[in-house]
Amino acid sequence: MSTRSRMLAVAGAALVLALIAGIYVLRAADREQRISASSPASSSISLARPGQLLFRDAHTGMLAAAPLSDLAGSRAVSGLACIRVYASGGSGVCLTVERSAIPKIYAVILDHDLHPVRRISLAGAPSRARVSASGRMVSWTVFVSGDSYTSQNLSTRTGILDSRTGRVISTLEEFSLVKDGKRDNAPDHNYWGVTFTGDDDHFYATVRTKGTTYLVEGRMTDRTMRTVRKNVECPSISPDGTRLVFKKATGDPSRPWRLHTLDLRTMRETPLAEPNSVDDQAAWLDDQTVMYGRVDGGTTDVWEVPADGAGTPRVLIRNAFSPTVIH
């Protein structure tokens, strides 16, 4: 997106974003009021303690955690209100809305004890977040206009923080894109859904341009990206680095997406056994299992399904969203 186009999009979306942020703020305020004084403090959750599932508690809107061995049991709920959470390598990110006369939106970078170590101001409604396996690289996506990936007026902005150097890439539009072997300078690029490989240099993401979505592979060192495949959205790399789970557009407005995995060596796609449309950047419970947030009848739960296309989906944890495993 060009500078002029971006300015027009931001100006045109200001009212929409204010309303969206206002809704988030009001909901967060209501949830905070419903948290009892006996709720565990943030210090009861550690990103350095393996064997946990970190997630956004759907009742309170707060960052929470539960042991993988007892997900149906008690959970620790922190005092951090997050729209999206993710963590890895002892570092975390919380996309949050700060209550004020004009709501402020931030990517809050967390240490292993959930202490904020950096706050990055964001211009848009929170949508996606990821941290690399080492904890070094952090990414986020916000809606600049539109509030759905099916919106015709969709405009997104995706940024990356290198926590080792402190450098912030405010938008992936700063990188160069090679599409179908040729440099692409179209002004309508929209990026979202970053996932990092194990070397902290390569990453995958989605770009939409001229009405078509592509999987892109990027490199931080030379600030380049290249298209890999059409119709791949919100990729998430497996722990062993061999596959991506992603949502694929179906063309059916009643069920816009279907979860698939992609073998990065053979480029073979496998549809997963989840028949419902899932609008989420799915994550991996382990190398054999995918997990994702799903809304049914007004309730939000995290579901799991085998990554090989077999089996059936089942609820992993109730009243939760935005899950990540702490290894």
mmCIF file of C-alpha atoms in Angstrom:
data_model
loop_
_atom_site.group_PDB
_atom_site.id
_atom_site.type_symbol
_atom_site.label_atom_id
_atom_site.label_comp_id
_atom_site.label_asym_id
_atom_site.label_seq_id
_atom_site.Cartn_x
_atom_site.Cartn_y
_atom_site.Cartn_z
ATOM 1 C CA MET A 1 0.000 0.000 0.000
ATOM 2 C CA SER A 2 1.461 3.399 -0.963
ATOM 3 C CA THR A 3 1.920 6.182 1.609
ATOM 4 C CA ARG A 4 -0.979 8.151 0.138
ATOM 5 C CA SER A 5 -3.262 5.114 0.020
ATOM 6 C CA ARG A 6 -2.346 4.221 3.580
ATOM 7 C CA MET A 7 -3.164 7.740 4.782
ATOM 8 C CA LEU A 8 -6.544 7.612 3.056
ATOM 9 C CA ALA A 9 -7.278 4.175 4.516
ATOM 10 C CA VAL A 10 -6.370 5.303 8.016
ATOM 11 C CA ALA A 11 -8.457 8.460 7.715
ATOM 12 C CA GLY A 12 -11.428 6.595 6.313
ATOM 13 C CA ALA A 13 -11.215 3.906 8.991
ATOM 14 C CA ALA A 14 -10.723 6.161 12.019
ATOM 15 C CA LEU A 15 -14.349 6.023 13.115
ATOM 16 C CA VAL A 16 -14.586 2.273 12.576
ATOM 17 C CA LEU A 17 -11.442 1.656 14.599
ATOM 18 C CA ALA A 18 -12.637 3.921 17.383
ATOM 19 C CA LEU A 19 -15.838 1.906 17.624
ATOM 20 C CA ILE A 20 -13.978 -1.421 17.517
ATOM 21 C CA ALA A 21 -11.518 -0.275 20.162
ATOM 22 C CA GLY A 22 -14.373 1.070 22.254
ATOM 23 C CA ILE A 23 -16.084 -2.310 22.176
ATOM 24 C CA TYR A 24 -12.870 -4.015 23.253
ATOM 25 C CA VAL A 25 -12.438 -1.515 26.094
ATOM 26 C CA LEU A 26 -15.979 -1.902 27.374
ATOM 27 C CA ARG A 27 -15.756 -5.672 27.269
ATOM 28 C CA ALA A 28 -12.389 -5.609 29.022
ATOM 29 C CA ALA A 29 -13.779 -3.346 31.736
ATOM 30 C CA ASP A 30 -16.745 -5.646 32.291
ATOM 31 C CA ARG A 31 -14.507 -8.696 32.485
ATOM 32 C CA GLU A 32 -12.136 -7.040 34.929
ATOM 33 C CA GLN A 33 -15.058 -6.262 37.232
ATOM 34 C CA ARG A 34 -16.057 -9.948 37.226
ATOM 35 C CA ILE A 35 -12.625 -11.207 38.329
ATOM 36 C CA SER A 36 -12.619 -12.050 42.038
ATOM 37 C CA ALA A 37 -9.975 -10.796 44.438
ATOM 38 C CA SER A 38 -8.819 -14.374 44.902
ATOM 39 C CA SER A 39 -7.843 -14.733 41.237
ATOM 40 C CA PRO A 40 -4.172 -15.693 40.870
ATOM 41 C CA ALA A 41 -1.807 -12.805 40.143
ATOM 42 C CA SER A 42 0.357 -12.624 37.018
ATOM 43 C CA SER A 43 3.301 -13.966 39.021
ATOM 44 C CA SER A 44 1.577 -17.366 39.262
ATOM 45 C CA ILE A 45 2.150 -17.889 35.530
ATOM 46 C CA SER A 46 5.658 -18.342 34.165
ATOM 47 C CA LEU A 47 6.620 -18.552 30.493
ATOM 48 C CA ALA A 48 9.686 -20.517 31.602
ATOM 49 C CA ARG A 49 7.593 -23.336 33.078
ATOM 50 C CA PRO A 50 7.081 -26.095 30.470
ATOM 51 C CA GLY A 51 4.015 -28.277 30.228
ATOM 52 C CA GLN A 52 1.478 -25.436 30.187
ATOM 53 C CA LEU A 53 -1.074 -24.168 27.731
ATOM 54 C CA LEU A 54 -1.121 -20.367 27.576
ATOM 55 C CA PHE A 55 -4.297 -18.743 26.244
ATOM 56 C CA ARG A 56 -6.781 -15.910 26.470
ATOM 57 C CA ASP A 57 -9.463 -16.723 29.010
ATOM 58 C CA ALA A 58 -12.768 -16.211 27.167
ATOM 59 C CA HIS A 59 -14.698 -15.294 30.343
ATOM 60 C CA THR A 60 -12.353 -12.587 31.591
ATOM 61 C CA GLY A 61 -10.376 -11.539 28.512
ATOM 62 C CA MET A 62 -7.199 -12.087 30.517
ATOM 63 C CA LEU A 63 -4.028 -14.023 29.754
ATOM 64 C CA ALA A 64 -4.317 -17.393 31.480
ATOM 65 C CA ALA A 65 -2.584 -20.760 31.727
ATOM 66 C CA ALA A 66 -3.428 -24.349 32.616
ATOM 67 C CA PRO A 67 -1.319 -27.517 32.902
ATOM 68 C CA LEU A 68 -1.451 -29.701 29.803
ATOM 69 C CA SER A 69 -2.007 -32.645 32.125
ATOM 70 C CA ASP A 70 -5.256 -31.161 33.490
ATOM 71 C CA LEU A 71 -6.817 -28.739 31.016
ATOM 72 C CA ALA A 72 -10.298 -29.438 32.348
ATOM 73 C CA GLY A 73 -9.215 -28.488 35.878
ATOM 74 C CA SER A 74 -8.251 -25.182 37.430
ATOM 75 C CA ARG A 75 -6.548 -22.428 35.480
ATOM 76 C CA ALA A 76 -4.390 -19.500 36.557
ATOM 77 C CA VAL A 77 -5.753 -16.168 35.342
ATOM 78 C CA SER A 78 -3.392 -13.208 35.210
ATOM 79 C CA GLY A 79 -4.173 -9.504 35.456
ATOM 80 C CA LEU A 80 -3.212 -8.859 31.818
ATOM 81 C CA ALA A 81 -6.122 -8.096 29.478
ATOM 82 C CA CYS A 82 -5.208 -9.375 26.014
ATOM 83 C CA ILE A 83 -7.031 -9.644 22.708
ATOM 84 C CA ARG A 84 -4.329 -11.995 21.401
ATOM 85 C CA VAL A 85 -1.512 -13.791 23.242
ATOM 86 C CA TYR A 86 1.425 -15.923 22.186
ATOM 87 C CA ALA A 87 4.661 -17.047 23.804
ATOM 88 C CA SER A 88 7.776 -19.091 23.125
ATOM 89 C CA GLY A 89 11.375 -19.270 24.285
ATOM 90 C CA GLY A 90 10.548 -17.555 27.577
ATOM 91 C CA SER A 91 9.100 -14.436 25.884
ATOM 92 C CA GLY A 92 5.521 -13.456 25.187
ATOM 93 C CA VAL A 93 3.356 -10.879 23.456
ATOM 94 C CA CYS A 94 -0.035 -9.526 24.505
ATOM 95 C CA LEU A 95 -2.039 -7.420 22.060
ATOM 96 C CA THR A 96 -4.083 -5.162 24.281
ATOM 97 C CA VAL A 97 -6.321 -2.102 24.380
ATOM 98 C CA GLU A 98 -5.601 0.506 27.060
ATOM 99 C CA ARG A 99 -8.620 2.310 28.463
ATOM 100 C CA SER A 100 -8.489 6.064 28.050
ATOM 101 C CA ALA A 101 -10.484 8.893 26.479
ATOM 102 C CA ILE A 102 -9.021 7.712 23.178
ATOM 103 C CA PRO A 103 -8.350 3.966 23.438
ATOM 104 C CA LYS A 104 -4.725 3.028 22.794
ATOM 105 C CA ILE A 105 -3.658 -0.275 21.316
ATOM 106 C CA TYR A 106 -0.305 -1.906 22.074
ATOM 107 C CA ALA A 107 1.791 -4.968 21.504
ATOM 108 C CA VAL A 108 3.158 -5.565 24.993
ATOM 109 C CA ILE A 109 6.325 -7.677 25.064
ATOM 110 C CA LEU A 110 6.557 -9.857 28.187
ATOM 111 C CA ASP A 111 9.440 -11.555 29.980
ATOM 112 C CA HIS A 112 9.116 -15.049 31.438
ATOM 113 C CA ASP A 113 7.398 -13.698 34.577
ATOM 114 C CA LEU A 114 4.904 -11.672 32.502
ATOM 115 C CA HIS A 115 6.598 -8.383 33.308
ATOM 116 C CA PRO A 116 6.202 -5.905 30.414
ATOM 117 C CA VAL A 117 9.594 -5.101 28.907
ATOM 118 C CA ARG A 118 8.412 -3.057 25.925
ATOM 119 C CA ARG A 119 5.204 -1.491 24.618
ATOM 120 C CA ILE A 120 4.788 -0.887 20.894
ATOM 121 C CA SER A 121 1.944 1.389 19.811
ATOM 122 C CA LEU A 122 -0.290 -0.080 17.113
ATOM 123 C CA ALA A 123 -2.642 1.735 14.732
ATOM 124 C CA GLY A 124 -5.469 -0.727 14.331
ATOM 125 C CA ALA A 125 -7.607 -3.479 15.863
ATOM 126 C CA PRO A 126 -5.581 -6.514 17.104
ATOM 127 C CA SER A 127 -5.825 -9.644 14.988
ATOM 128 C CA ARG A 128 -2.773 -11.963 14.992
ATOM 129 C CA ALA A 129 0.392 -12.479 17.073
ATOM 130 C CA ARG A 130 3.398 -14.815 16.987
ATOM 131 C CA VAL A 131 6.757 -15.325 18.726
ATOM 132 C CA SER A 132 9.624 -17.351 17.259
ATOM 133 C CA ALA A 133 10.742 -20.565 18.991
ATOM 134 C CA SER A 134 13.782 -18.827 20.497
ATOM 135 C CA GLY A 135 11.693 -15.911 21.793
ATOM 136 C CA ARG A 136 13.724 -13.433 19.754
ATOM 137 C CA MET A 137 11.307 -12.479 16.964
ATOM 138 C CA VAL A 138 7.812 -11.123 17.646
ATOM 139 C CA SER A 139 5.115 -10.322 15.099
ATOM 140 C CA TRP A 140 1.633 -8.813 15.169
ATOM 141 C CA THR A 141 -1.147 -7.985 12.706
ATOM 142 C CA VAL A 142 -3.859 -5.349 13.086
ATOM 143 C CA PHE A 143 -6.851 -4.362 10.989
ATOM 144 C CA VAL A 144 -6.400 -0.828 9.687
ATOM 145 C CA SER A 145 -9.844 -1.007 8.089
ATOM 146 C CA GLY A 146 -12.386 -3.778 7.866
ATOM 147 C CA ASP A 147 -12.862 -6.280 10.662
ATOM 148 C CA SER A 148 -12.766 -9.575 8.762
ATOM 149 C CA TYR A 149 -10.466 -11.273 6.275
ATOM 150 C CA THR A 150 -13.472 -11.597 3.953
ATOM 151 C CA SER A 151 -14.019 -7.822 3.916
ATOM 152 C CA GLN A 152 -13.763 -6.122 0.545
ATOM 153 C CA ASN A 153 -12.217 -3.063 2.210
ATOM 154 C CA LEU A 154 -9.662 -5.136 4.130
ATOM 155 C CA SER A 155 -6.508 -3.258 5.066
ATOM 156 C CA THR A 156 -3.989 -4.795 7.458
ATOM 157 C CA ARG A 157 -0.628 -3.861 8.882
ATOM 158 C CA THR A 158 1.875 -6.441 10.085
ATOM 159 C CA GLY A 159 5.003 -5.588 12.066
ATOM 160 C CA ILE A 160 7.987 -7.461 13.449
ATOM 161 C CA LEU A 161 10.239 -6.818 16.443
ATOM 162 C CA ASP A 162 13.752 -8.221 16.716
ATOM 163 C CA SER A 163 14.009 -8.258 20.506
ATOM 164 C CA ARG A 164 17.754 -8.898 20.391
ATOM 165 C CA THR A 165 18.556 -5.742 18.412
ATOM 166 C CA GLY A 166 15.475 -3.773 19.443
ATOM 167 C CA ARG A 167 14.676 -3.031 15.806
ATOM 168 C CA VAL A 168 11.016 -2.700 14.824
ATOM 169 C CA ILE A 169 9.744 -3.268 11.291
ATOM 170 C CA SER A 170 6.506 -1.281 11.487
ATOM 171 C CA THR A 171 5.046 -2.869 8.354
ATOM 172 C CA LEU A 172 6.048 -5.691 6.025
ATOM 173 C CA GLU A 173 5.284 -3.309 3.181
ATOM 174 C CA GLU A 174 8.844 -2.071 3.756
ATOM 175 C CA PHE A 175 10.088 -5.398 2.347
ATOM 176 C CA SER A 176 10.319 -6.132 -1.371
ATOM 177 C CA LEU A 177 7.988 -8.761 -2.854
ATOM 178 C CA VAL A 178 8.791 -11.097 -5.734
ATOM 179 C CA LYS A 179 5.591 -12.551 -7.203
ATOM 180 C CA ASP A 180 5.753 -15.282 -9.840
ATOM 181 C CA GLY A 181 9.467 -14.606 -10.252
ATOM 182 C CA LYS A 182 9.129 -10.851 -10.824
ATOM 183 C CA ARG A 183 9.417 -7.856 -8.521
ATOM 184 C CA ASP A 184 5.919 -6.708 -7.585
ATOM 185 C CA ASN A 185 5.436 -3.046 -6.672
ATOM 186 C CA ALA A 186 1.631 -2.998 -6.595
ATOM 187 C CA PRO A 187 0.323 -0.464 -4.048
ATOM 188 C CA ASP A 188 -2.346 -2.775 -2.608
ATOM 189 C CA HIS A 189 -0.253 -5.306 -0.654
ATOM 190 C CA ASN A 190 -1.827 -6.442 2.619
ATOM 191 C CA TYR A 191 0.128 -8.824 4.864
ATOM 192 C CA TRP A 192 -0.981 -10.847 7.873
ATOM 193 C CA GLY A 193 -0.330 -14.003 9.877
ATOM 194 C CA VAL A 194 3.464 -14.306 10.257
ATOM 195 C CA THR A 195 5.047 -17.557 11.467
ATOM 196 C CA PHE A 196 8.811 -17.883 12.070
ATOM 197 C CA THR A 197 11.109 -20.759 11.209
ATOM 198 C CA GLY A 198 13.698 -22.012 13.693
ATOM 199 C CA ASP A 199 16.568 -19.843 12.395
ATOM 200 C CA ASP A 200 14.911 -16.496 13.318
ATOM 201 C CA ASP A 201 15.608 -15.283 9.766
ATOM 202 C CA HIS A 202 13.043 -16.987 7.560
ATOM 203 C CA PHE A 203 9.316 -16.609 8.023
ATOM 204 C CA TYR A 204 6.042 -17.313 6.248
ATOM 205 C CA ALA A 205 3.045 -14.999 5.970
ATOM 206 C CA THR A 206 0.016 -14.178 3.831
ATOM 207 C CA VAL A 207 -0.231 -11.388 1.275
ATOM 208 C CA ARG A 208 -3.331 -10.278 -0.583
ATOM 209 C CA THR A 209 -2.895 -8.319 -3.789
ATOM 210 C CA LYS A 210 -5.338 -7.725 -6.635
ATOM 211 C CA GLY A 211 -7.926 -9.872 -4.885
ATOM 212 C CA THR A 212 -5.718 -12.979 -4.592
ATOM 213 C CA THR A 213 -4.046 -14.341 -1.462
ATOM 214 C CA TYR A 214 -0.617 -15.964 -1.501
ATOM 215 C CA LEU A 215 1.673 -17.726 0.914
ATOM 216 C CA VAL A 216 4.966 -15.815 1.007
ATOM 217 C CA GLU A 217 8.360 -16.873 2.330
ATOM 218 C CA GLY A 218 10.446 -14.000 3.676
ATOM 219 C CA ARG A 219 13.910 -13.287 4.979
ATOM 220 C CA MET A 220 14.752 -10.731 7.618
ATOM 221 C CA THR A 221 18.398 -10.382 6.549
ATOM 222 C CA ASP A 222 17.726 -9.101 3.034
ATOM 223 C CA ARG A 223 14.162 -7.808 3.632
ATOM 224 C CA THR A 224 12.683 -9.801 0.764
ATOM 225 C CA MET A 225 9.653 -12.013 0.276
ATOM 226 C CA ARG A 226 8.561 -14.308 -2.530
ATOM 227 C CA THR A 227 5.209 -15.874 -3.278
ATOM 228 C CA VAL A 228 5.094 -19.645 -2.821
ATOM 229 C CA ARG A 229 1.483 -20.717 -3.346
ATOM 230 C CA LYS A 230 -1.996 -19.271 -3.843
ATOM 231 C CA ASN A 231 -4.897 -19.488 -1.394
ATOM 232 C CA VAL A 232 -2.916 -19.947 1.820
ATOM 233 C CA GLU A 233 -3.879 -17.780 4.805
ATOM 234 C CA CYS A 234 -2.636 -17.491 8.376
ATOM 235 C CA PRO A 235 0.158 -20.096 8.188
ATOM 236 C CA SER A 236 1.637 -21.619 11.338
ATOM 237 C CA ILE A 237 4.744 -23.775 11.211
ATOM 238 C CA SER A 238 4.939 -27.152 12.961
ATOM 239 C CA PRO A 239 7.429 -27.676 15.818
ATOM 240 C CA ASP A 240 9.603 -29.864 13.573
ATOM 241 C CA GLY A 241 9.547 -27.217 10.823
ATOM 242 C CA THR A 242 8.258 -29.558 8.113
ATOM 243 C CA ARG A 243 4.641 -28.422 7.684
ATOM 244 C CA LEU A 244 2.324 -25.459 7.843
ATOM 245 C CA VAL A 245 -1.249 -25.463 9.056
ATOM 246 C CA PHE A 246 -3.331 -22.802 7.324
ATOM 247 C CA LYS A 247 -6.853 -21.808 6.437
ATOM 248 C CA LYS A 248 -7.869 -22.136 2.790
ATOM 249 C CA ALA A 249 -10.699 -20.155 1.202
ATOM 250 C CA THR A 250 -13.508 -22.430 0.032
ATOM 251 C CA GLY A 251 -15.577 -20.027 -2.047
ATOM 252 C CA ASP A 252 -18.613 -20.877 0.108
ATOM 253 C CA PRO A 253 -19.840 -17.756 1.972
ATOM 254 C CA SER A 254 -21.520 -19.923 4.622
ATOM 255 C CA ARG A 255 -18.214 -21.681 5.411
ATOM 256 C CA PRO A 256 -15.473 -19.359 4.086
ATOM 257 C CA TRP A 257 -12.417 -21.398 5.177
ATOM 258 C CA ARG A 258 -11.226 -24.964 5.708
ATOM 259 C CA LEU A 259 -8.152 -25.885 7.733
ATOM 260 C CA HIS A 260 -5.377 -27.663 5.804
ATOM 261 C CA THR A 261 -1.769 -28.642 6.338
ATOM 262 C CA LEU A 262 0.968 -28.142 3.753
ATOM 263 C CA ASP A 263 4.056 -30.365 3.523
ATOM 264 C CA LEU A 264 6.887 -27.915 2.798
ATOM 265 C CA ARG A 265 8.986 -30.542 1.034
ATOM 266 C CA THR A 266 6.377 -31.992 -1.328
ATOM 267 C CA MET A 267 3.920 -29.035 -1.316
ATOM 268 C CA ARG A 268 1.123 -31.537 -0.764
ATOM 269 C CA GLU A 269 -2.022 -30.154 0.908
ATOM 270 C CA THR A 270 -4.096 -32.189 3.336
ATOM 271 C CA PRO A 271 -7.594 -31.030 4.404
ATOM 272 C CA LEU A 272 -8.137 -31.550 8.125
ATOM 273 C CA ALA A 273 -11.132 -33.319 9.633
ATOM 274 C CA GLU A 274 -12.570 -30.081 11.061
ATOM 275 C CA PRO A 275 -15.660 -29.448 8.849
ATOM 276 C CA ASN A 276 -16.490 -26.031 10.292
ATOM 277 C CA SER A 277 -15.090 -22.764 9.025
ATOM 278 C CA VAL A 278 -12.242 -21.604 11.273
ATOM 279 C CA ASP A 279 -11.125 -17.959 11.189
ATOM 280 C CA ASP A 280 -7.985 -18.236 13.287
ATOM 281 C CA GLN A 281 -4.245 -18.576 12.966
ATOM 282 C CA ALA A 282 -4.134 -22.159 14.170
ATOM 283 C CA ALA A 283 -1.266 -23.378 16.349
ATOM 284 C CA TRP A 284 0.346 -26.751 17.070
ATOM 285 C CA LEU A 285 -0.279 -28.742 20.228
ATOM 286 C CA ASP A 286 2.513 -31.074 19.109
ATOM 287 C CA ASP A 287 3.876 -32.386 15.785
ATOM 288 C CA GLN A 288 0.779 -34.544 15.277
ATOM 289 C CA THR A 289 -2.001 -32.215 16.477
ATOM 290 C CA VAL A 290 -3.345 -28.803 15.488
ATOM 291 C CA MET A 291 -5.297 -26.513 17.844
ATOM 292 C CA TYR A 292 -7.437 -23.465 17.101
ATOM 293 C CA GLY A 293 -10.123 -21.185 18.474
ATOM 294 C CA ARG A 294 -13.692 -21.882 17.396
ATOM 295 C CA VAL A 295 -16.883 -19.984 18.202
ATOM 296 C CA ASP A 296 -20.091 -22.007 18.544
ATOM 297 C CA GLY A 297 -23.367 -20.505 19.694
ATOM 298 C CA GLY A 298 -21.697 -17.569 21.383
ATOM 299 C CA THR A 299 -19.102 -19.647 23.263
ATOM 300 C CA THR A 300 -15.414 -19.718 22.383
ATOM 301 C CA ASP A 301 -13.348 -22.854 22.962
ATOM 302 C CA VAL A 302 -10.006 -24.219 21.797
ATOM 303 C CA TRP A 303 -10.365 -27.340 19.677
ATOM 304 C CA GLU A 304 -7.838 -29.906 18.500
ATOM 305 C CA VAL A 305 -7.682 -32.139 15.425
ATOM 306 C CA PRO A 306 -5.042 -34.525 14.011
ATOM 307 C CA ALA A 307 -2.668 -32.911 11.516
ATOM 308 C CA ASP A 308 -2.805 -35.850 9.078
ATOM 309 C CA GLY A 309 -6.434 -35.346 8.044
ATOM 310 C CA ALA A 310 -7.706 -38.359 10.020
ATOM 311 C CA GLY A 311 -9.698 -38.508 13.237
ATOM 312 C CA THR A 312 -12.320 -36.068 14.455
ATOM 313 C CA PRO A 313 -12.088 -32.654 16.111
ATOM 314 C CA ARG A 314 -12.680 -32.388 19.845
ATOM 315 C CA VAL A 315 -12.624 -29.672 22.492
ATOM 316 C CA LEU A 316 -9.176 -29.218 24.028
ATOM 317 C CA ILE A 317 -10.134 -26.551 26.589
ATOM 318 C CA ARG A 318 -13.362 -24.674 27.210
ATOM 319 C CA ASN A 319 -13.780 -20.895 27.305
ATOM 320 C CA ALA A 320 -10.389 -20.166 25.778
ATOM 321 C CA PHE A 321 -8.823 -18.624 22.678
ATOM 322 C CA SER A 322 -5.386 -17.845 21.172
ATOM 323 C CA PRO A 323 -3.555 -20.926 22.555
ATOM 324 C CA THR A 324 0.155 -21.650 22.667
ATOM 325 C CA VAL A 325 2.090 -24.494 24.296
ATOM 326 C CA ILE A 326 4.900 -23.584 26.684
ATOM 327 C CA HIS A 327 7.735 -26.049 26.039
#
